[in-house]
mmCIF file of C-alpha atoms in Angstrom:
data_model
loop_
_atom_site.group_PDB
_atom_site.id
_atom_site.type_symbol
_atom_site.label_atom_id
_atom_site.label_comp_id
_atom_site.label_asym_id
_atom_site.label_seq_id
_atom_site.Cartn_x
_atom_site.Cartn_y
_atom_site.Cartn_z
ATOM 1 C CA MET A 1 40.401 57.161 -165.159
ATOM 2 C CA SER A 2 43.176 55.738 -167.307
ATOM 3 C CA LEU A 3 45.834 53.750 -165.518
ATOM 4 C CA THR A 4 47.928 53.200 -168.637
ATOM 5 C CA PRO A 5 51.292 54.900 -169.047
ATOM 6 C CA ASP A 6 51.290 58.303 -170.665
ATOM 7 C CA PRO A 7 54.405 58.368 -172.869
ATOM 8 C CA VAL A 8 55.715 61.765 -173.890
ATOM 9 C CA PRO A 9 58.495 62.155 -176.471
ATOM 10 C CA ALA A 10 61.718 63.526 -174.994
ATOM 11 C CA SER A 11 63.286 66.620 -176.479
ATOM 12 C CA GLU A 12 66.788 65.180 -176.780
ATOM 13 C CA PRO A 13 68.448 66.198 -180.000
ATOM 14 C CA GLY A 14 69.254 63.324 -182.285
ATOM 15 C CA SER A 15 66.629 60.943 -180.961
ATOM 16 C CA GLY A 16 64.150 59.748 -183.524
ATOM 17 C CA PRO A 17 60.462 60.337 -182.857
ATOM 18 C CA GLY A 18 58.659 57.229 -181.725
ATOM 19 C CA SER A 19 61.770 55.277 -180.801
ATOM 20 C CA VAL A 20 61.791 53.507 -177.439
ATOM 21 C CA SER A 21 64.798 55.505 -176.284
ATOM 22 C CA ASP A 22 62.973 58.829 -176.651
ATOM 23 C CA VAL A 23 59.994 57.940 -174.458
ATOM 24 C CA VAL A 24 59.631 59.707 -171.114
ATOM 25 C CA THR A 25 57.095 58.044 -168.858
ATOM 26 C CA ASP A 26 55.185 59.234 -165.788
ATOM 27 C CA HIS A 27 57.648 57.211 -163.717
ATOM 28 C CA ASP A 28 60.537 59.237 -165.192
ATOM 29 C CA ARG A 29 58.721 62.382 -164.083
ATOM 30 C CA GLY A 30 58.412 61.048 -160.530
ATOM 31 C CA ILE A 31 54.692 60.270 -160.826
ATOM 32 C CA HIS A 32 53.691 56.986 -159.208
ATOM 33 C CA GLY A 33 50.932 54.705 -160.459
ATOM 34 C CA TYR A 34 48.548 55.763 -157.717
ATOM 35 C CA HIS A 35 49.020 59.496 -158.423
ATOM 36 C CA HIS A 36 45.809 59.872 -160.433
ATOM 37 C CA GLU A 37 43.762 58.223 -157.654
ATOM 38 C CA LYS A 38 45.663 59.740 -154.733
ATOM 39 C CA GLN A 39 42.713 61.576 -153.167
ATOM 40 C CA GLU A 40 40.491 58.498 -153.415
ATOM 41 C CA HIS A 41 43.220 56.393 -151.804
ATOM 42 C CA LEU A 42 43.642 58.874 -148.967
ATOM 43 C CA LYS A 43 39.881 58.813 -148.424
ATOM 44 C CA ARG A 44 39.916 54.997 -148.223
ATOM 45 C CA LEU A 45 42.867 55.030 -145.829
ATOM 46 C CA ARG A 46 41.109 57.529 -143.561
ATOM 47 C CA ARG A 47 38.104 55.199 -143.504
ATOM 48 C CA ILE A 48 40.363 52.271 -142.561
ATOM 49 C CA GLU A 49 42.021 54.427 -139.909
ATOM 50 C CA GLY A 50 38.551 55.059 -138.485
ATOM 51 C CA GLN A 51 37.923 51.317 -138.380
ATOM 52 C CA ILE A 52 41.162 50.782 -136.447
ATOM 53 C CA ARG A 53 40.259 53.536 -134.003
ATOM 54 C CA GLY A 54 36.920 51.815 -133.614
ATOM 55 C CA LEU A 55 38.788 48.657 -132.621
ATOM 56 C CA GLN A 56 40.705 50.579 -129.961
ATOM 57 C CA ARG A 57 37.459 52.000 -128.632
ATOM 58 C CA MET A 58 35.849 48.546 -128.592
ATOM 59 C CA VAL A 59 38.725 47.119 -126.538
ATOM 60 C CA ASP A 60 38.660 50.122 -124.216
ATOM 61 C CA GLU A 61 34.917 49.616 -123.695
ATOM 62 C CA ASP A 62 35.322 45.858 -123.060
ATOM 63 C CA VAL A 63 33.180 44.860 -126.034
ATOM 64 C CA TYR A 64 32.525 41.135 -126.571
ATOM 65 C CA CYS A 65 35.508 39.364 -128.221
ATOM 66 C CA ILE A 66 33.604 38.046 -131.238
ATOM 67 C CA ASP A 67 32.322 41.527 -132.050
ATOM 68 C CA ILE A 68 35.888 42.840 -131.983
ATOM 69 C CA LEU A 69 37.069 39.963 -134.178
ATOM 70 C CA THR A 70 34.320 40.768 -136.671
ATOM 71 C CA GLN A 71 35.596 44.336 -136.859
ATOM 72 C CA VAL A 72 39.201 43.081 -137.198
ATOM 73 C CA SER A 73 38.078 40.983 -140.156
ATOM 74 C CA ALA A 74 36.388 43.977 -141.797
ATOM 75 C CA SER A 75 39.474 46.140 -141.278
ATOM 76 C CA THR A 76 41.743 43.445 -142.668
ATOM 77 C CA LYS A 77 39.538 43.063 -145.762
ATOM 78 C CA ALA A 78 39.584 46.817 -146.308
ATOM 79 C CA LEU A 79 43.400 46.890 -146.162
ATOM 80 C CA GLN A 80 43.657 43.895 -148.491
ATOM 81 C CA SER A 81 41.324 45.564 -150.962
ATOM 82 C CA PHE A 82 43.404 48.742 -150.849
ATOM 83 C CA ALA A 83 46.611 46.744 -151.361
ATOM 84 C CA LEU A 84 45.123 44.928 -154.351
ATOM 85 C CA GLN A 85 44.079 48.212 -155.972
ATOM 86 C CA LEU A 86 47.555 49.652 -155.393
ATOM 87 C CA LEU A 87 49.141 46.531 -156.883
ATOM 88 C CA GLU A 88 46.924 46.778 -159.963
ATOM 89 C CA GLU A 89 47.946 50.398 -160.439
ATOM 90 C CA HIS A 90 51.606 49.433 -160.014
ATOM 91 C CA LEU A 91 51.256 46.794 -162.729
ATOM 92 C CA ARG A 92 49.393 49.124 -165.087
ATOM 93 C CA HIS A 93 51.773 52.008 -164.524
ATOM 94 C CA CYS A 94 55.259 51.101 -163.300
ATOM 95 C CA VAL A 95 55.522 47.661 -164.888
ATOM 96 C CA ALA A 96 53.895 48.878 -168.114
ATOM 97 C CA ASP A 97 56.320 51.833 -168.228
ATOM 98 C CA ALA A 98 59.251 49.447 -167.811
ATOM 99 C CA ALA A 99 57.899 47.227 -170.597
ATOM 100 C CA LEU A 100 57.547 50.266 -172.841
ATOM 101 C CA LYS A 101 61.173 51.191 -172.249
ATOM 102 C CA GLY A 102 62.458 47.642 -172.620
ATOM 103 C CA GLY A 103 65.765 46.394 -171.296
ATOM 104 C CA ASP A 104 66.529 44.960 -167.878
ATOM 105 C CA GLU A 105 64.120 47.249 -166.047
ATOM 106 C CA ILE A 106 61.109 45.098 -166.979
ATOM 107 C CA ASP A 107 62.666 42.045 -165.295
ATOM 108 C CA ALA A 108 63.342 44.064 -162.146
ATOM 109 C CA LYS A 109 59.778 45.434 -162.063
ATOM 110 C CA VAL A 110 58.225 41.996 -162.599
ATOM 111 C CA LYS A 111 60.394 40.532 -159.824
ATOM 112 C CA GLU A 112 59.436 43.438 -157.548
ATOM 113 C CA ALA A 113 55.717 42.912 -158.258
ATOM 114 C CA THR A 114 56.046 39.155 -157.750
ATOM 115 C CA ARG A 115 57.611 39.710 -154.337
ATOM 116 C CA ALA A 116 54.841 42.139 -153.405
ATOM 117 C CA ILE A 117 52.229 39.546 -154.399
ATOM 118 C CA ALA A 118 54.028 36.901 -152.320
ATOM 119 C CA ARG A 119 53.967 39.223 -149.293
ATOM 120 C CA MET A 120 50.250 39.840 -149.805
ATOM 121 C CA LEU A 121 49.554 36.113 -149.984
ATOM 122 C CA ARG A 122 51.327 35.515 -146.664
ATOM 123 C CA THR A 123 48.927 37.811 -144.829
#
């Protein structure tokens, strides 16, 4: 389960092997950081979806408020845990790919990740 970028040399004529400009990353191929764990993520999201449906059922059945709030807390924690895992994969994959390529893209990816972290902290 490697979350590090998988650079592959491009086949452009005239590019020297090993140079930064000849590296094609997973991101270039349209593969996102979570791609390798996609099925596990979908499984987790289905579990969270079940928790949310459980909340609906609890409200429908007039369950005691504190019991519902306990379930809300568990659902929130599950979503936060999922978000943290996704963020880690983004850093290991997308940000690492940008760093490998160099240039202005790394600054954009770091800013993007920083904003995502700020949004997570507000919740």
